[in-house]
Amino acid sequence: MKAEQMDAALIHAHKRKLRQEMLSWRRSIPARVREGWSRTIVQHVLSSMPYAKAHTIFAYASMPGEVELDELLMAVLADQKVLCIPDLTAENGEMRATRLHRLEDLVIGRFDIRSLPPDRLDVVPPAAIDIVFVPGAAFSPDGSRLGLGGGYYDRFLRKTGALRVACTFDGQIVDAVPMEAFDQCVDVILTEKRTIDCRKIRKESVLHGD
């Protein structure tokens, strides 16, 4: 096996181990605690300047165990902003942003993700999006992200200049996340305890030659 292949195998193994650890920890959070933390995180979003200025927002209907974002989705609609959610049904395997008008329109779709049925897809161009809320299994303060293994967000984020925001529990923040060339970072991390400006940390790292 070549050195490059060995390095890739080690990174994949590290990713797999960290993902398993983080998802196991997340599942251990009591429902009432998760609900409280989620409300705090959503309030951080709604009181932020980027949210106030945004017109088109790409979020997601939370899966079990994730930060619960339904309150955020309802607020986006109530504030008469354009709300988009992921669609994973494209034949080319790419994720698309599709406009959501009512939470009642959501159905269980691919990968058991709540999404819009095929006859209600209104695709929004990535360039029109102001904020993308990005899920993940783990993050580091510089914005490095460990996804769930599908690569959908990594491919989508390369198409948009939107602000990338991760809403995650503080226990999912780790010192370092293994990254490969195609992996995409986030710009801001919001937890129940703090707001991390990842762009500032990356800039300081460059200035200090880290």
Tab-separated table of C-alpha atoms in Angstrom, residues 75-185:
chain	number	residue	atom	x	y	z
A	75	ALA	CA	-39.349	31.426	13.158
A	76	VAL	CA	-37.854	31.736	9.659
A	77	LEU	CA	-41.303	31.258	8.150
A	78	ALA	CA	-42.940	33.638	10.643
A	79	ASP	CA	-40.314	36.279	9.817
A	80	GLN	CA	-41.246	35.866	6.123
A	81	LYS	CA	-37.753	34.845	5.083
A	82	VAL	CA	-37.175	32.239	2.371
A	83	LEU	CA	-36.637	28.863	4.046
A	84	CYS	CA	-34.873	26.031	2.221
A	85	ILE	CA	-34.244	22.464	3.322
A	86	PRO	CA	-32.159	19.649	1.784
A	87	ASP	CA	-33.364	17.417	-1.018
A	88	LEU	CA	-31.348	14.261	-1.704
A	89	THR	CA	-33.335	12.832	-4.594
A	90	ALA	CA	-31.378	14.311	-7.523
A	91	GLU	CA	-30.222	11.669	-10.012
A	92	ASN	CA	-26.650	12.973	-9.915
A	93	GLY	CA	-26.431	12.376	-6.155
A	94	GLU	CA	-26.046	16.059	-5.336
A	95	MET	CA	-27.921	17.772	-2.517
A	96	ARG	CA	-30.297	20.561	-3.555
A	97	ALA	CA	-31.903	23.389	-1.604
A	98	THR	CA	-35.708	23.251	-1.867
A	99	ARG	CA	-38.090	25.875	-0.552
A	100	LEU	CA	-40.304	24.937	2.394
A	101	HIS	CA	-43.529	26.887	2.977
A	102	ARG	CA	-45.048	24.838	5.804
A	103	LEU	CA	-43.647	22.292	8.237
A	104	GLU	CA	-46.792	20.260	7.640
A	105	ASP	CA	-45.516	19.510	4.119
A	106	LEU	CA	-42.578	17.473	5.439
A	107	VAL	CA	-42.571	13.697	4.960
A	108	ILE	CA	-40.061	10.990	5.819
A	109	GLY	CA	-37.768	10.685	2.828
A	110	ARG	CA	-34.388	9.233	1.926
A	111	PHE	CA	-32.218	8.141	4.869
A	112	ASP	CA	-35.307	8.692	7.076
A	113	ILE	CA	-34.769	12.451	6.795
A	114	ARG	CA	-37.806	14.732	6.922
A	115	SER	CA	-37.994	16.377	3.523
A	116	LEU	CA	-40.415	17.500	0.831
A	117	PRO	CA	-42.222	15.000	-1.406
A	118	PRO	CA	-41.041	14.892	-5.048
A	119	ASP	CA	-44.133	16.727	-6.319
A	120	ARG	CA	-43.451	19.769	-4.113
A	121	LEU	CA	-39.847	20.544	-4.978
A	122	ASP	CA	-39.067	24.211	-5.624
A	123	VAL	CA	-35.289	24.274	-6.090
A	124	VAL	CA	-33.415	27.392	-4.921
A	125	PRO	CA	-29.999	28.239	-6.462
A	126	PRO	CA	-27.080	27.916	-3.994
A	127	ALA	CA	-25.950	31.443	-4.917
A	128	ALA	CA	-29.212	32.879	-3.544
A	129	ILE	CA	-28.632	31.537	-0.020
A	130	ASP	CA	-27.381	33.819	2.771
A	131	ILE	CA	-26.931	31.311	5.623
A	132	VAL	CA	-26.454	27.538	5.569
A	133	PHE	CA	-27.002	25.670	8.824
A	134	VAL	CA	-24.654	22.698	8.699
A	135	PRO	CA	-25.129	19.527	10.772
A	136	GLY	CA	-22.258	17.326	11.900
A	137	ALA	CA	-20.996	14.747	14.349
A	138	ALA	CA	-18.094	16.845	15.657
A	139	PHE	CA	-16.452	20.231	15.164
A	140	SER	CA	-13.239	21.920	16.259
A	141	PRO	CA	-12.947	25.625	17.146
A	142	ASP	CA	-11.280	26.464	13.823
A	143	GLY	CA	-14.404	25.247	12.007
A	144	SER	CA	-13.191	21.819	10.952
A	145	ARG	CA	-16.209	19.537	10.617
A	146	LEU	CA	-16.830	15.822	10.820
A	147	GLY	CA	-19.992	14.970	8.904
A	148	LEU	CA	-21.997	11.788	8.845
A	149	GLY	CA	-20.072	10.249	5.964
A	150	GLY	CA	-22.210	11.019	2.911
A	151	GLY	CA	-20.314	14.081	1.687
A	152	TYR	CA	-23.521	15.878	0.671
A	153	TYR	CA	-22.774	19.093	2.565
A	154	ASP	CA	-19.115	19.144	1.524
A	155	ARG	CA	-20.186	19.091	-2.129
A	156	PHE	CA	-22.998	21.606	-1.641
A	157	LEU	CA	-20.950	24.135	0.334
A	158	ARG	CA	-18.483	24.489	-2.515
A	159	LYS	CA	-21.333	25.940	-4.614
A	160	THR	CA	-22.374	28.766	-2.288
A	161	GLY	CA	-20.799	31.771	-0.627
A	162	ALA	CA	-23.326	31.665	2.214
A	163	LEU	CA	-22.319	32.006	5.848
A	164	ARG	CA	-21.827	28.487	7.235
A	165	VAL	CA	-23.249	28.037	10.732
A	166	ALA	CA	-23.140	24.898	12.862
A	167	CYS	CA	-25.689	24.473	15.653
A	168	THR	CA	-24.287	21.775	17.893
A	169	PHE	CA	-24.020	20.731	21.513
A	170	ASP	CA	-20.907	21.889	23.321
A	171	GLY	CA	-19.869	18.308	24.007
A	172	GLN	CA	-19.375	17.839	20.263
A	173	ILE	CA	-16.586	20.433	20.183
A	174	VAL	CA	-13.197	18.689	20.133
A	175	ASP	CA	-9.633	19.956	19.887
A	176	ALA	CA	-9.095	18.672	16.361
A	177	VAL	CA	-11.095	17.005	13.577
A	178	PRO	CA	-9.362	14.898	10.881
A	179	MET	CA	-9.801	16.656	7.553
A	180	GLU	CA	-9.227	15.691	3.931
A	181	ALA	CA	-8.852	17.953	0.899
A	182	PHE	CA	-12.554	17.831	-0.001
A	183	ASP	CA	-13.835	18.470	3.547
A	184	GLN	CA	-15.435	21.881	4.109
A	185	CYS	CA	-15.201	24.035	7.254
